[in-house]
Amino acid sequence: MTEAVQQAPGTHPVDMERPWPFVPFGANLTVDRAEGPYLYTPEGQRILDAAGGAVVGNIGYGRADVTEAMAAAVRRFGYVVPPFQTDSRLRLVERLRDRWLPPGLDRVHLNSGGTEAMEVALKLARQVHVARGEPQRRVVIGRDLSYHGASIMTLAVGGHAERRAGFEDWLPDWPKAPPHYCLRCPLGLSRPTCGTACVDAIDRLIGETGPQNVAAVIAEPVVGSSGGSFVPPDDYWPRLREICSRHGVLLIADEVMSGFGRTGAKFAVDHWNVVPDILVGGKGMSGGYAPIAGVYAGEELARPLAETGQQLMYYTYGGHPAACAAADAVLEIMEREDMVARVAALEPRMEAALAPLRQHPNVAEVRGKGLLWSIEMVRDRDTLERFPVEAGLSFKVVSEGLSRGVFFYPGGTKVHRDIVTLGPPFVVTEADIDLIGAVLRESIDAAVAACG
Ligand SMILES: Cc1ncc(COP(=O)(O)O)c(C=O)c1O
């Protein structure tokens, strides 16, 4: 038997020879319970979860309404095959249609997580073109510094170098557009004189590929942790909408991270009054209480499939009754407690708490929206030189934060690195936010010092 070298009081012993993650992760913690925005270790240490887990937790942890709704669903049905209707499925879909989704997106397909949902969104785009008699539309244009999931096809359309590494031969070599990464503009331009040329680049790529060959453009409206909270210029999404419509290309908005209130609107696309053809939400949809994500589209995409007898294949656990009950309860709490407005109201406090970091010698940029923020660190502020990969600066900051009682999320793609992302539960107080700013500064100082 492998020796258990670490045992926290009252818990199962930790087997250090065969750690819980398949291979060890850069930072480690045993969590005993969670409440509000806090995690508690078995020793009773309280950790402020400034990342909401993986930018998932929104209503805070330990809400009895949610656990009771889930328990009731499991008591009634252990499992019901996804195409059948249950009370919790119907209630969730009705709530989404009536109170959350952009106008016209009233067809819902439920999955167990963001990757599954993104994969379904890609298949849906392809199936629609086939059903409409345009089978040559197969190329999907994504962007550099993006993440859409860990399956092969979602890796293919994403721009996450580290997660694609080793799989390149399996990934279709489709065009990638430059991101709106204004700190280091890939086009060598600067705001405001750039004219948002990065969105014109998508128009150009569609033209070069041949619009008749392009199925979809896929993008995160506010880029999550891969880029580190890139917020687009205000004209970006309206122009992207126009470009896609003009070419008959479907626009897929990946709001797995930015959706369900995270940026201070129900969905980030709402900031610019844009309705994509396909919207994908996950993470905050159930606040982390249950695995669930959704693909949302309109009648004009559902009809061609129905007319040609095509299914949008479900996965066994898609729309599990307990996950639907959890999501329904979480969204109900968000509505009752007006949490999307709370996120918008807390944005200035977050910005103020992080503002001192803007002067930090090793911080190049502080950026974000709502309660989705990132800090990009550099060795040299003037040249924007990064720390070496081996320094693992983001993980060092995460470890330093944990030792000071705050959890931050490591971001970047390895090539693009030294990013720390913040996505706290919406129930954080102003004092919690101030603490996040103060501890982040101390953690960066300590991590940079450890890099030598
Ligand atoms: C924007 C975005 N899309 C897709 C995914 C994949 O979601 P999941 O990890 O639930 O499969 C993520 C996960 O971080 C994400 O941030």
PDB file of C-alpha atoms in Angstrom, residues 5 31 98 118 190 199 258 286:
ATOM      1  CA  VAL A   5       2.101  11.099   4.051  1.00  0.00           C
ATOM      2  CA  VAL A  31     -11.106  21.731   0.259  1.00  0.00           C
ATOM      3  CA  ASP A  98     -38.451  34.231 -21.013  1.00  0.00           C
ATOM      4  CA  MET A 118     -19.179  24.024 -28.143  1.00  0.00           C
ATOM      5  CA  SER A 190      -2.889  51.154 -31.765  1.00  0.00           C
ATOM      6  CA  VAL A 199     -12.415  42.717 -37.207  1.00  0.00           C
ATOM      7  CA  SER A 258     -18.607  35.435 -20.139  1.00  0.00           C
ATOM      8  CA  SER A 286     -25.600  26.479 -12.736  1.00  0.00           C
TER       9      SER A 286
END
